[in-house]
C-alpha positions as CSV (number, residue, x, y, z in Angstrom):
1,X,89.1,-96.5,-9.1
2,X,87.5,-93.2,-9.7
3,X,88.9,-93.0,-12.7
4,X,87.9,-96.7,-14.0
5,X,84.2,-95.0,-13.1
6,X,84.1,-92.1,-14.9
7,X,85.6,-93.9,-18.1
8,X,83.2,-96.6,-17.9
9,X,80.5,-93.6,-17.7
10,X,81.9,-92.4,-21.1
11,X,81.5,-95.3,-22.9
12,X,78.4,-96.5,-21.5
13,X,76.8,-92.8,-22.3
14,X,78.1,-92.9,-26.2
15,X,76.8,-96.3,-26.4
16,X,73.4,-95.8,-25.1
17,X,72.8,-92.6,-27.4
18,X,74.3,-94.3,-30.2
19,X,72.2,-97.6,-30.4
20,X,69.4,-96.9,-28.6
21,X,67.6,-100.3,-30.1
22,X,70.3,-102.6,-29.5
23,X,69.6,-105.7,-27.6
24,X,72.1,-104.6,-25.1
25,X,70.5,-101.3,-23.9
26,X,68.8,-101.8,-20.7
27,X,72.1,-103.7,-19.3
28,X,74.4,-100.7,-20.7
29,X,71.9,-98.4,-19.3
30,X,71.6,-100.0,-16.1
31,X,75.7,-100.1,-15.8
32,X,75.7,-96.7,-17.1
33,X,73.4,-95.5,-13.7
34,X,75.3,-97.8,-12.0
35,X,78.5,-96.0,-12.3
36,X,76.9,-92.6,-11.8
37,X,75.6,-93.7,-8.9
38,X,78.8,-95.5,-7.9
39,X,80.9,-92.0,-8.4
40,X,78.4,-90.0,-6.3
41,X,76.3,-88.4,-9.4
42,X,73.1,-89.3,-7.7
43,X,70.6,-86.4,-9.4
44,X,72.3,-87.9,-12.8
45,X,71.9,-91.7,-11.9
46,X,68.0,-90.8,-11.1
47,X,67.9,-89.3,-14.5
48,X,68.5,-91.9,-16.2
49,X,66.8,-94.3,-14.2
50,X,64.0,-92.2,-14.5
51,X,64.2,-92.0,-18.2
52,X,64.2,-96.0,-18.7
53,X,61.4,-97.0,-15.8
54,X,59.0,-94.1,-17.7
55,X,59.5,-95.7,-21.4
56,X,59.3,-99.1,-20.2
57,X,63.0,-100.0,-21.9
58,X,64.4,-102.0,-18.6
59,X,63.8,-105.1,-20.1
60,X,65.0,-108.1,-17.9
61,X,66.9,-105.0,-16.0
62,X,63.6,-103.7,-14.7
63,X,63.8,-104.5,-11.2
64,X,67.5,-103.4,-10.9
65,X,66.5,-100.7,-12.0
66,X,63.9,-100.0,-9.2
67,X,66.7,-101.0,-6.7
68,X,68.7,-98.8,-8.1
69,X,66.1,-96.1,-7.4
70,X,65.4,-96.9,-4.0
71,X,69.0,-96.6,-3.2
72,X,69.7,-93.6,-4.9
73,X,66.6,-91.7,-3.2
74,X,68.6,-92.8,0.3
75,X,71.5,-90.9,-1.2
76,X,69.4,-87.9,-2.0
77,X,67.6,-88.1,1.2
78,X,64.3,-88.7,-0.2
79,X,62.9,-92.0,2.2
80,X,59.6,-91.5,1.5
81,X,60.5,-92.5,-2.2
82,X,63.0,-95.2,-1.3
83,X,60.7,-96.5,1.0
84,X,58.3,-96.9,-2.1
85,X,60.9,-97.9,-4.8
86,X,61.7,-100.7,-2.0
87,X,58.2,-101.9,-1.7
88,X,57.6,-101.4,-5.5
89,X,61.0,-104.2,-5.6
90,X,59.9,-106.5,-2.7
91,X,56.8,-108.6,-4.8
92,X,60.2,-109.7,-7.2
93,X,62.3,-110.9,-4.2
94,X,60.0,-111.3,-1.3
95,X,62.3,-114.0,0.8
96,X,65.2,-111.4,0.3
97,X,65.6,-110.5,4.5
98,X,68.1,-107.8,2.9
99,X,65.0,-105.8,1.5
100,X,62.8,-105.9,4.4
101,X,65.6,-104.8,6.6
102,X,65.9,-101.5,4.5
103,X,62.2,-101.4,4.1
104,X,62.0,-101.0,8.4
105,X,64.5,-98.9,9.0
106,X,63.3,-96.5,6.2
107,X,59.9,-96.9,8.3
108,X,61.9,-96.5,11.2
109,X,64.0,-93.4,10.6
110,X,60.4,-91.9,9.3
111,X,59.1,-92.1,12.9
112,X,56.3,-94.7,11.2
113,X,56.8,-97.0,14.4
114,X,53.4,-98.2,13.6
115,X,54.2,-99.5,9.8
116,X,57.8,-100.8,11.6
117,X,55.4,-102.8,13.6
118,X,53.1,-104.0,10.9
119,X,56.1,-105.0,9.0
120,X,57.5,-106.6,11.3
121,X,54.9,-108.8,12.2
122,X,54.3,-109.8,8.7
123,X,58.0,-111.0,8.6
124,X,57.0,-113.3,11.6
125,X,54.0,-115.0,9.6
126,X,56.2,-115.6,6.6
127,X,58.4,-117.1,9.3
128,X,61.3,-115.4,7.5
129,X,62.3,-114.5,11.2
130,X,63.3,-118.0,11.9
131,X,66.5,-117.9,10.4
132,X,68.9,-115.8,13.0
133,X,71.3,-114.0,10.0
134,X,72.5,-110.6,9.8
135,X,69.9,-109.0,8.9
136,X,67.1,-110.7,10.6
137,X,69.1,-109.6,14.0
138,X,69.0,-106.2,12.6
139,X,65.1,-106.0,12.4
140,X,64.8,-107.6,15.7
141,X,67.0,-104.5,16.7
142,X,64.8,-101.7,15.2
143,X,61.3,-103.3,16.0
144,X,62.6,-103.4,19.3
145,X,63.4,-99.7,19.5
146,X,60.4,-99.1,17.6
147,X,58.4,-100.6,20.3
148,X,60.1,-98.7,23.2
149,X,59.9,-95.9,21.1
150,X,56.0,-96.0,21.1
151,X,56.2,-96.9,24.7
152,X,56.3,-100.9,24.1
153,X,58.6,-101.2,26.6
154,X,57.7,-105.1,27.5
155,X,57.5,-105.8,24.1
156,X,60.3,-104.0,22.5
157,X,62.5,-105.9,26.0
158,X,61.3,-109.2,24.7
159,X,62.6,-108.3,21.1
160,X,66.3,-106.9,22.6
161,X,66.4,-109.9,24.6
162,X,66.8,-112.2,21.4
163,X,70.0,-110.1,20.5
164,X,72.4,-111.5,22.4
165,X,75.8,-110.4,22.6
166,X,77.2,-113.7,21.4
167,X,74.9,-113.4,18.8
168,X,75.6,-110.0,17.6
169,X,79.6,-111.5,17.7
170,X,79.0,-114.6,15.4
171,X,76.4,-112.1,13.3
172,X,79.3,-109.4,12.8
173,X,77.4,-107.0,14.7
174,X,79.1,-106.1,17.9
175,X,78.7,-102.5,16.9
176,X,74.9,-102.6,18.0
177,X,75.5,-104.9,21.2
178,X,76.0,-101.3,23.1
179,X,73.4,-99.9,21.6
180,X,70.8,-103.0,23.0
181,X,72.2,-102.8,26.1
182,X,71.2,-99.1,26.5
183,X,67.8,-99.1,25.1
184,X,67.5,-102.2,27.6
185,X,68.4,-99.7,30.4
186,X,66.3,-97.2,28.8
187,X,63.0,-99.4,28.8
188,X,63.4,-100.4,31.9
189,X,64.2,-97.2,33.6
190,X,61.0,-96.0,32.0
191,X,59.1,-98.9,33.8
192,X,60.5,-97.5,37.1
193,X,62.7,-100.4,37.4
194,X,65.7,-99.1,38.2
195,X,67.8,-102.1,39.1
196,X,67.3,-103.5,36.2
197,X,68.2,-100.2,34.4
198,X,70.5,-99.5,36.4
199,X,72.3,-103.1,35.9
200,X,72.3,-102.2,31.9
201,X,74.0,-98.7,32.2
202,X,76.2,-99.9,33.9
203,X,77.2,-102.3,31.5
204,X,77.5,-99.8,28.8
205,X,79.7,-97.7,31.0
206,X,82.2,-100.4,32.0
207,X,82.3,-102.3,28.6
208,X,81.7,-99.2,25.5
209,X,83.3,-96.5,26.9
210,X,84.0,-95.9,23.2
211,X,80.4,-95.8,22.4
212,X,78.3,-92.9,21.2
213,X,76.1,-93.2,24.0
214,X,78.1,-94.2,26.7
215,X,77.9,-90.8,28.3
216,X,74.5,-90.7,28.3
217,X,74.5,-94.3,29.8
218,X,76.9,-92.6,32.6
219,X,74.1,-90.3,33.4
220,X,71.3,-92.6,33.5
221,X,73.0,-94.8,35.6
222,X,73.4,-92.0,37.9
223,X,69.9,-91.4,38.1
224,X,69.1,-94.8,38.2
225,X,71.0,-95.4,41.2
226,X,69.2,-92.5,42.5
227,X,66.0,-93.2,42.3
228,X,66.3,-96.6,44.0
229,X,68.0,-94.7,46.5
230,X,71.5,-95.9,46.4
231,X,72.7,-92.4,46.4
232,X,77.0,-93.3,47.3
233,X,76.6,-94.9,43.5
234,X,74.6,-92.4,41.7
235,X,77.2,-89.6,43.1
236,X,80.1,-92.2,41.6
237,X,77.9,-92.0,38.0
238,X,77.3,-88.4,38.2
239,X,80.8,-87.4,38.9
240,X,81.9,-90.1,36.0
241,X,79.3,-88.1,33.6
242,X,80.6,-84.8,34.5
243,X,84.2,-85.5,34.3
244,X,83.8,-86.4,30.7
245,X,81.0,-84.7,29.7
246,X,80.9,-82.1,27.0
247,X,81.2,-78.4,28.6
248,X,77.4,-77.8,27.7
249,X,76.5,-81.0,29.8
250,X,79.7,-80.9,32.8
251,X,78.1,-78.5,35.1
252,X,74.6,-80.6,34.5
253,X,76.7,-83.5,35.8
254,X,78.3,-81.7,38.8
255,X,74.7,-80.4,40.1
256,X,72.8,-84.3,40.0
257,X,76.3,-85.0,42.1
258,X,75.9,-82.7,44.3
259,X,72.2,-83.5,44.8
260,X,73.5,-87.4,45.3
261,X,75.8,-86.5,48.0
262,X,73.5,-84.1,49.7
263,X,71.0,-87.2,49.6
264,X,73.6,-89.6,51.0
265,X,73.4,-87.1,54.0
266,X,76.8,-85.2,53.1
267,X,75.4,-81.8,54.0
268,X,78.4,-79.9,53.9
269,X,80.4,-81.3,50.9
270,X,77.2,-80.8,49.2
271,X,76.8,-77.4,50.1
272,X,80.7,-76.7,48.3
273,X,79.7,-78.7,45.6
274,X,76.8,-76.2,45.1
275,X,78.7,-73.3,46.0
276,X,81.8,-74.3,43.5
277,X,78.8,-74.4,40.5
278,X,77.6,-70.8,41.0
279,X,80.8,-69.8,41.4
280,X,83.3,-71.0,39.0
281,X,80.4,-71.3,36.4
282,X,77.4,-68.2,36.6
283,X,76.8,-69.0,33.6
284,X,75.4,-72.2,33.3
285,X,71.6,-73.0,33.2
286,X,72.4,-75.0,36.4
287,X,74.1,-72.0,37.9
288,X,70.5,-70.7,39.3
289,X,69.1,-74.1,40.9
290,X,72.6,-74.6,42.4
291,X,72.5,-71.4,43.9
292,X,68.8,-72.5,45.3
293,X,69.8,-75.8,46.5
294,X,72.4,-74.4,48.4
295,X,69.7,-71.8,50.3
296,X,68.0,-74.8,50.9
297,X,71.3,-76.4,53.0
298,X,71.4,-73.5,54.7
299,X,67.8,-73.7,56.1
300,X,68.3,-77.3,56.7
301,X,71.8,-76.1,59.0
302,X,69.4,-73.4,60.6
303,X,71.4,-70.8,59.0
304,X,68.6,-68.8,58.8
305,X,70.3,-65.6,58.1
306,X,72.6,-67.0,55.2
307,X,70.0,-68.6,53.7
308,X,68.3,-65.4,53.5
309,X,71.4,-64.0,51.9
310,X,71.9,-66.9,49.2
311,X,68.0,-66.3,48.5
312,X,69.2,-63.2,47.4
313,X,71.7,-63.3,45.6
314,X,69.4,-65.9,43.5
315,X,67.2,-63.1,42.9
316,X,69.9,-60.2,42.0
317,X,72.0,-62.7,39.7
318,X,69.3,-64.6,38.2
319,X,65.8,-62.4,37.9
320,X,64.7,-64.4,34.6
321,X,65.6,-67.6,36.5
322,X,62.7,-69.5,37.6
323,X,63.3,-69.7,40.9
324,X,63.6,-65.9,41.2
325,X,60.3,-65.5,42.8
326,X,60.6,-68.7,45.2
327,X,64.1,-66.9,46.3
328,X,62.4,-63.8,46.8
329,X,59.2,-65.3,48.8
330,X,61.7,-67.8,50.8
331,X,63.1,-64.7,52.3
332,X,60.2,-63.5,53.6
333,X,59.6,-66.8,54.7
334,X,62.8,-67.1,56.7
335,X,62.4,-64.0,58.2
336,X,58.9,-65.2,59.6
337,X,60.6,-68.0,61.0
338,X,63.4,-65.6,62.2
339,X,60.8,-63.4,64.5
340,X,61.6,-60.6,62.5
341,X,58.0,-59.6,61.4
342,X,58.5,-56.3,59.7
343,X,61.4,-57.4,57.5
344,X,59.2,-60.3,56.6
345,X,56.5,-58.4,55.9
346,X,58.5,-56.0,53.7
347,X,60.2,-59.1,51.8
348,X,56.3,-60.4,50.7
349,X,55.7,-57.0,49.8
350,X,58.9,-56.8,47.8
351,X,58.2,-60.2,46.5
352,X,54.7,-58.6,45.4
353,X,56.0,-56.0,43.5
354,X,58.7,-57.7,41.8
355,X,56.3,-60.6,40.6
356,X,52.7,-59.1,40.6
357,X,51.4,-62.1,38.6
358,X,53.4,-65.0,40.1
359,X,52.2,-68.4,41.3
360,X,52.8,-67.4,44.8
361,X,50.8,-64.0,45.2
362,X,48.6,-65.5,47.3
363,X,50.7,-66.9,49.4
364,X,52.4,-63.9,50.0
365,X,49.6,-62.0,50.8
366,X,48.6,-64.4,53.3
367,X,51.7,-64.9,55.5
368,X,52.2,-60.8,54.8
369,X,49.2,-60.7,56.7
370,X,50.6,-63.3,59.8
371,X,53.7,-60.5,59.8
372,X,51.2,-57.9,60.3
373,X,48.9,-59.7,63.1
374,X,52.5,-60.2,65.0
375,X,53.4,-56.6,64.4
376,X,49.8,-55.6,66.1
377,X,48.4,-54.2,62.7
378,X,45.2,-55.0,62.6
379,X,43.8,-53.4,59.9
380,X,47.5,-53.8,57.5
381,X,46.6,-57.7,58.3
382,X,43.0,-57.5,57.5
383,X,44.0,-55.1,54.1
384,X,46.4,-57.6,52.7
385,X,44.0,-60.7,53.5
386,X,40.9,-58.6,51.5
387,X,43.6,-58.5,49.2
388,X,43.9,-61.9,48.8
389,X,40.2,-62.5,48.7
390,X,39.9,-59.9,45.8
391,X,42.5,-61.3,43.8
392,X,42.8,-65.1,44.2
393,X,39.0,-66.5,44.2
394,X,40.6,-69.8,43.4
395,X,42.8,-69.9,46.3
396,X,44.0,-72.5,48.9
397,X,43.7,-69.5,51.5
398,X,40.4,-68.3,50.9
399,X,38.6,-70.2,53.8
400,X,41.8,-69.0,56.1
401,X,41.7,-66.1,55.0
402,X,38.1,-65.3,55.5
403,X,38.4,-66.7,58.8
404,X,41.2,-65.2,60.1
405,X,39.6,-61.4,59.3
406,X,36.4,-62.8,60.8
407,X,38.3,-63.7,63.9
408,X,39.7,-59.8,63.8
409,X,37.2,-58.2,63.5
410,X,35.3,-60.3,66.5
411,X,38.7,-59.6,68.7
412,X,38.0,-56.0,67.9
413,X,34.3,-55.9,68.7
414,X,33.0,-55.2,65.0
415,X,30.5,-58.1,65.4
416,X,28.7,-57.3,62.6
417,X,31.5,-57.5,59.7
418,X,32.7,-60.7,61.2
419,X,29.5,-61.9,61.1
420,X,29.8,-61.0,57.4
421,X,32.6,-62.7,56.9
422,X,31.6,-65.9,59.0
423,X,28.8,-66.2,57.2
424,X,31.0,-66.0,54.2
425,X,32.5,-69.0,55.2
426,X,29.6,-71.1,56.0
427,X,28.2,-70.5,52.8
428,X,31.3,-71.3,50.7
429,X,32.6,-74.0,52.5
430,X,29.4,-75.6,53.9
431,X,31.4,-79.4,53.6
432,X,35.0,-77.8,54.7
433,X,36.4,-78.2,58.3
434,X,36.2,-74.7,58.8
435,X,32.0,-74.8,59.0
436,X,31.5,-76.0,62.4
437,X,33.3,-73.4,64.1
438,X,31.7,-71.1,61.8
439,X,28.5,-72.2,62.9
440,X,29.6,-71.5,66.3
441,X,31.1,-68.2,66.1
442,X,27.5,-67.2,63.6
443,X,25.6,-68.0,67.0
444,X,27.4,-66.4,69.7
445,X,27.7,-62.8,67.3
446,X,24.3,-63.1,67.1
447,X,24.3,-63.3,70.8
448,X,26.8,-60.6,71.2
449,X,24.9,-58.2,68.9
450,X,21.3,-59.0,71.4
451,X,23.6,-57.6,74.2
452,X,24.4,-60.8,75.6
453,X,28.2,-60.8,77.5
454,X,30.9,-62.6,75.6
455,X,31.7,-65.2,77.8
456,X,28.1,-66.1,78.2
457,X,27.8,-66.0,74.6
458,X,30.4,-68.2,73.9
459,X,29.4,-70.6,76.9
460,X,25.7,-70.5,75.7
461,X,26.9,-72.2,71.9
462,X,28.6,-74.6,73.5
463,X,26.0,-76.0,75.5
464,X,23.5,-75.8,72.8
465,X,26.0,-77.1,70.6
466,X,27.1,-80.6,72.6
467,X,24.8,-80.7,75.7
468,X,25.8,-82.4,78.1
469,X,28.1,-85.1,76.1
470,X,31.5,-83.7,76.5
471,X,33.2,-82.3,79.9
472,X,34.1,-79.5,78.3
473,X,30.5,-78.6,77.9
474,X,29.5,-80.2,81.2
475,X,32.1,-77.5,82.5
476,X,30.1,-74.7,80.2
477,X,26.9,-75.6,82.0
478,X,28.3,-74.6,85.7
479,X,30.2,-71.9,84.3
480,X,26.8,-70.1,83.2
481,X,25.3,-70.8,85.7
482,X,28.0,-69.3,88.4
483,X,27.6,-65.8,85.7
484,X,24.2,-65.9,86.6
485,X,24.2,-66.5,90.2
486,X,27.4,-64.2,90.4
487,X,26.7,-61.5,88.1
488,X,23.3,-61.8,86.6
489,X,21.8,-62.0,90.2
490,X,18.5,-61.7,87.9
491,X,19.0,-65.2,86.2
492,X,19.2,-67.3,89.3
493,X,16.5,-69.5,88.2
494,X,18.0,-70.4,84.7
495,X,21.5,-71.1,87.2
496,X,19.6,-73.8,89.1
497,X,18.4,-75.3,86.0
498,X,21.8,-75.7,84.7
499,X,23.1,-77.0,87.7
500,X,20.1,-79.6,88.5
501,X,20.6,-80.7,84.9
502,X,24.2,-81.7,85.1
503,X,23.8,-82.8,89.0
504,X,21.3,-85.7,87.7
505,X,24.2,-87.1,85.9
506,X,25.6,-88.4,89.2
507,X,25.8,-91.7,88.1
508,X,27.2,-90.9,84.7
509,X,29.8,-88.1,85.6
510,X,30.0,-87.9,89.1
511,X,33.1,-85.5,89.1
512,X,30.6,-82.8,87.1
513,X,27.6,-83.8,88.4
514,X,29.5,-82.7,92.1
515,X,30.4,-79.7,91.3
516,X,26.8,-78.6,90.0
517,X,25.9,-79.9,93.4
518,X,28.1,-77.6,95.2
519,X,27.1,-74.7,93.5
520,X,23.2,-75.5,93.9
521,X,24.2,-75.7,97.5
522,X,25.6,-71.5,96.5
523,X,22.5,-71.2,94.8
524,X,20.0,-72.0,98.3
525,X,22.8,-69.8,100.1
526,X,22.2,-66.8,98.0
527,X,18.6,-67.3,98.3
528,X,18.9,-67.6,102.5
529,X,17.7,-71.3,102.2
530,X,20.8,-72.4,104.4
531,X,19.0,-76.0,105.2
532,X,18.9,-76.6,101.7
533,X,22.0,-75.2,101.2
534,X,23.7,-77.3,103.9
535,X,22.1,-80.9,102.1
536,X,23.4,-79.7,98.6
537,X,27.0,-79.2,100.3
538,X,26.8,-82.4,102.8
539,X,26.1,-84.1,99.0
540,X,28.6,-82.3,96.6
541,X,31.2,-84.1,99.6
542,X,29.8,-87.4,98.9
543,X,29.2,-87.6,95.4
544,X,32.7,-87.6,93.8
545,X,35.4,-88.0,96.8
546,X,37.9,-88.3,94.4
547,X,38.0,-84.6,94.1
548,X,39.5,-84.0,97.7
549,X,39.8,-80.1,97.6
550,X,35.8,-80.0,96.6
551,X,35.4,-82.6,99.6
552,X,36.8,-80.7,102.4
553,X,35.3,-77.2,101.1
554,X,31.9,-78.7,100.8
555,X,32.3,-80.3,104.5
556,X,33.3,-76.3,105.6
557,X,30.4,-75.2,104.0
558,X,27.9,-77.7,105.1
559,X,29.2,-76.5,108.9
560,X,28.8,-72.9,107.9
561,X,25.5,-73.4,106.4
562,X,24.1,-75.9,109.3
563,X,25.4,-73.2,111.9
564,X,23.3,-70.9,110.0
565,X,20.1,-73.0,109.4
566,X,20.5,-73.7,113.4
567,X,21.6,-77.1,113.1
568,X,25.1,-77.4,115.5
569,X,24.3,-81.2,115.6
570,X,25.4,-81.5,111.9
571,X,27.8,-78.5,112.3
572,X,29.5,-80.8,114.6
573,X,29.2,-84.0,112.6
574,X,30.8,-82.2,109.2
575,X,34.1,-80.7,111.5
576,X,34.3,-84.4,112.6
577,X,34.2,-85.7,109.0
578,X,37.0,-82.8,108.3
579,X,39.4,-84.5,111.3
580,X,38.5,-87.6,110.3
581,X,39.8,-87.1,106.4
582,X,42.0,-83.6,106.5
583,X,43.5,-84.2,109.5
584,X,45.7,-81.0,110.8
585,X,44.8,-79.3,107.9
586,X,43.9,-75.6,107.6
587,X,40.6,-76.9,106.7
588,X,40.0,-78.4,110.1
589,X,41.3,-75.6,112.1
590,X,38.5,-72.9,110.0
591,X,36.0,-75.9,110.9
592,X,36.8,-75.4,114.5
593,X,36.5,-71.7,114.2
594,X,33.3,-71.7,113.0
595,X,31.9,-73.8,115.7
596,X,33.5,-72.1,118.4
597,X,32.2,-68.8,116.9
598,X,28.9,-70.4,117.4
599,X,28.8,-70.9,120.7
């Protein structure tokens, strides 16, 4: 046949030189590209067709010759230029389906998805759509991938759908029906629907496995079956990938398997699937996250001290590896959690130095710092937190940070820098959790820099800070107020107003208010006011009898106190009371004692 061609060519080229006005020119010209075009001379075919569309000599051949054109641009791989040859054609045989189809897939394999769009809906309005033939089914097919390829995925689904595959059988066109099925799966596994795309993958896998992309439906299906958690079948799709993927893609296979069964909760096959990766294949891009993901197992195990040594040998096997500085900062992590504070704070350090700009700097520094405070080094703790302050003003940490080296610094009696650095935090994180307590700690450094005791500074914010509305400051208020009748014998007049203020809550808090009591009935006793003294203990007793041990002391001291005042009469009556509720009890027998001292 080749040789029919290039005789045909011979004569056709002598005859067109020869009579150049003959009425027979444009068809012998035509031929003549034709056959140049037909044996693969495609810059020679254009010549020629170039030559008769610029002088205007195609006669009735005119618009074969721009067909011509357009096809042998496709062979030169010009589309722009086919794409216009085809349009310059399309006004001479609008209704041909043919033309339109080559006109959007030129559009198509130009990435124009836009213009595939606009074509295609201009097909629909000329209702040349209507009839199902080849080529009709074949624009339904690339506006469809057009649409998912622009992120239509609905729309470019209700174009697939048409395309059945008894259609695509009666059409000749059972080569695409794989090739619908997958972008099905594909558009719907980008809507997040994985059933559905897992349902289409799956077809491709079991029906085309002589397809071009059933490997990559194998993988998909994987993942779809992961993501919608049905992590037995993604394993099955994973292994299926890898066992006939390519060796660039195998070991990609084998990892997303073992990630399946590691999700399906088979911690140890997982772990040898991991293990096998790194080993039998150091080389793959894989081989570093394998090695990771098995550190990770061995955390999850416990395996606290092989975890630490696959984290390592990330780190020495992979240093350009992304995960190198993870690896590296896991291990100090690891041996936080392992108690062993100055190997962890050595690992941060090491981490440090070996990524001075990583994401995790910060982080470092700040559980470097936790190793220190365990190891007792204040100031290493304090160094490595001003470190982070220094470095990372856009850190998570900051507010910890600052507090925790406020807090030190208080611990350590340096009430001014924490003060500094509590102030810090109030003023930086006025809206954060961290500025109530700030507050706090502000007002009771203030105190301790006056020269007021710690524990009365800290008791002193408390009740200016809740009152009397929690029992916790209830408790702060007798608390002071024992310091000053204890220790600050000088304050015994701001302890009785702390103790008549929570003793008028007897209705409201009895249990507090009865304690306050008790201690006002300390407060007359200090003050030699033992008839007093013996009411306020004869009422602490009566106030709150839940409290049973605060019942039967307040009953002894009311006797001790009435003895005192000169009242046996009521001495008697509280020992009574004491047989009465603490029978044979200790407390009983000191009641006796007392009265019998008396006599």
């Amino acid at each position: 046949m080749a040789g029919r061609w290039k005789a045909a060519e011979e004569y056709l080229k002598e005859f067109i030189f020869t009579f150049p006005n003959s009425d027979y020119y444009s068809s012998a010209a035509w031929m003549y590209a034709y056959s140049l075009y037909r044996s693969g001379q495609f810059p020679e075919s254009k010549s020629v067709i170039d030559s008769v569309l610029a002088n205007g000599t195609g006669g009735s051949y005119t618009t074969d010759f721009i067909l011509l054109s357009a096809r042998v641009f496709i062979k030169l791989g010009d589309n722009s230029s086919a794409l216009a040859m085809f349009k310059e054609y399309l006004p001479f045989d609008n209704s041909n389906t043919e033309i339109w189809f080559e006109i959007i897939k030129l559009q198509f394999n130009l990435r124009d998805y836009t213009a595939v769009s606009g074509t295609y809906q201009k097909l629909i309005n000329r209702s040349l759509t209507d009839n199902k033939n080849q080529f009709v089914l074949l624009i339904e097919y690339i506006a469809g991938l057009a649409d998912i390829a622009e992120s239509r995925y609905r729309e470019g689904l209700d174009k697939l759908s048409y395309i059945s595959k008894d259609i695509t059988g009666k059409a000749g066109l059972d080569s695409i029906s794989p090739y619908i099925a997958y972008y099905r799966g594909w558009a719907f596994y980008k809507l997040s629907d994985y059933e559905e795309s897992s349902r289409w993958f799956k077809l491709v896998a079991d029906e085309y496995s002589d397809s071009r992309v059933f490997k990559d439906a194998l993988y998909f299906a994987g993942w779809s079956c992961y993501l919608m958690g049905d992590y037995s079948m993604a394993s099955k799709y994973f292994a299926d990938f890898s066992s006939v993927a390519s060796t660039r893609d195998k070991v990609k296979g084998l990892f997303f398997y073992g990630k399946s069964v590691y999700a399906a909760g088979n911690v140890n096959e997982a772990e040898l699937i991991f293990r096998n990766i790194y080993t039998e294949y150091p080389y793959d891009l894989y081989a570093d996250d394998a090695v990771f993901e098995h550190g990770q197992i061995m955390e999850e195990l416990g395996e606290y001290k092989l975890a630490v040594s696959v984290y390592e040998k990330l780190y020495n096997r992979y240093r350009t590896s992304s995960l190198a500085e993870e690896s590296l900062f896991k291990v100090g992590e690891l041996y936080l959690l392992l108690g062993m504070y100055g190997e962890a704070r050595n690992a941060f350090y090491f981490h440090r130095l070996k990524f001075p700009k990583g994401v995790l700097g910060d982080v470092s520094l700040y559980w470097g710092a936790e190793a220190s405070e365990k190891m007792g080094e204040m100031y290493g703790e304090i160094l490595l937190l001003e470190k982070l302050l220094d470095g990372y003003p856009d850190s998570s940490f900051r507010p910890n940070a600052i507090q925790k080296i406020a807090l030190t610094y208080a611990g350590e009696g340096e009430y001014r820098k924490a003060l500094t650095f509590y102030s810090d935090l109030l003023t930086n994180y006025s809206e954060s959790d961290y500025a109530a307590d700030a507050r706090s700690q502000i007002k009771k450094l203030n105190l301790l820099l006056s020269g007021v005791d710690e524990s009365e500074a800290e008791l002193r914010v408390l009740i200016e800070e809740k009152g009397t509305g929690t029992e916790e400051s209830r408790e702060a208020y007798i608390e002071l107020a024992r310091i000053y009748l204890y220790k600050l014998n000088s304050r015994e007049d701001k302890a009785f107003e702390l103790l008549s203020t929570v003793a008028s809550l007897r209705d409201k808090y009895p249990a507090s208010a009865s304690k306050a009591v008790y201690y006002l009935g300390d407060y007359y006793f200090l003050k030699k006011d033992y008839a007093n003294a013996a009411k306020s203990f004869i009422d602490a007793a009566t106030i709150y009898p839940e409290n049973r041990d605060l019942m039967a002391v307040s009953m002894l001291r009311a006797a001790e106190m009435a003895i005192a005042a000169g009242d046996r009469q009521t001495a008697v009556k509280m020992v009574n009371l004491l047989e009465i509720n603490f029978p044979s009890s200790e407390w009983l027998k000191e009641g006796q004692m007392i009265l019998e001292r008396a006599k």
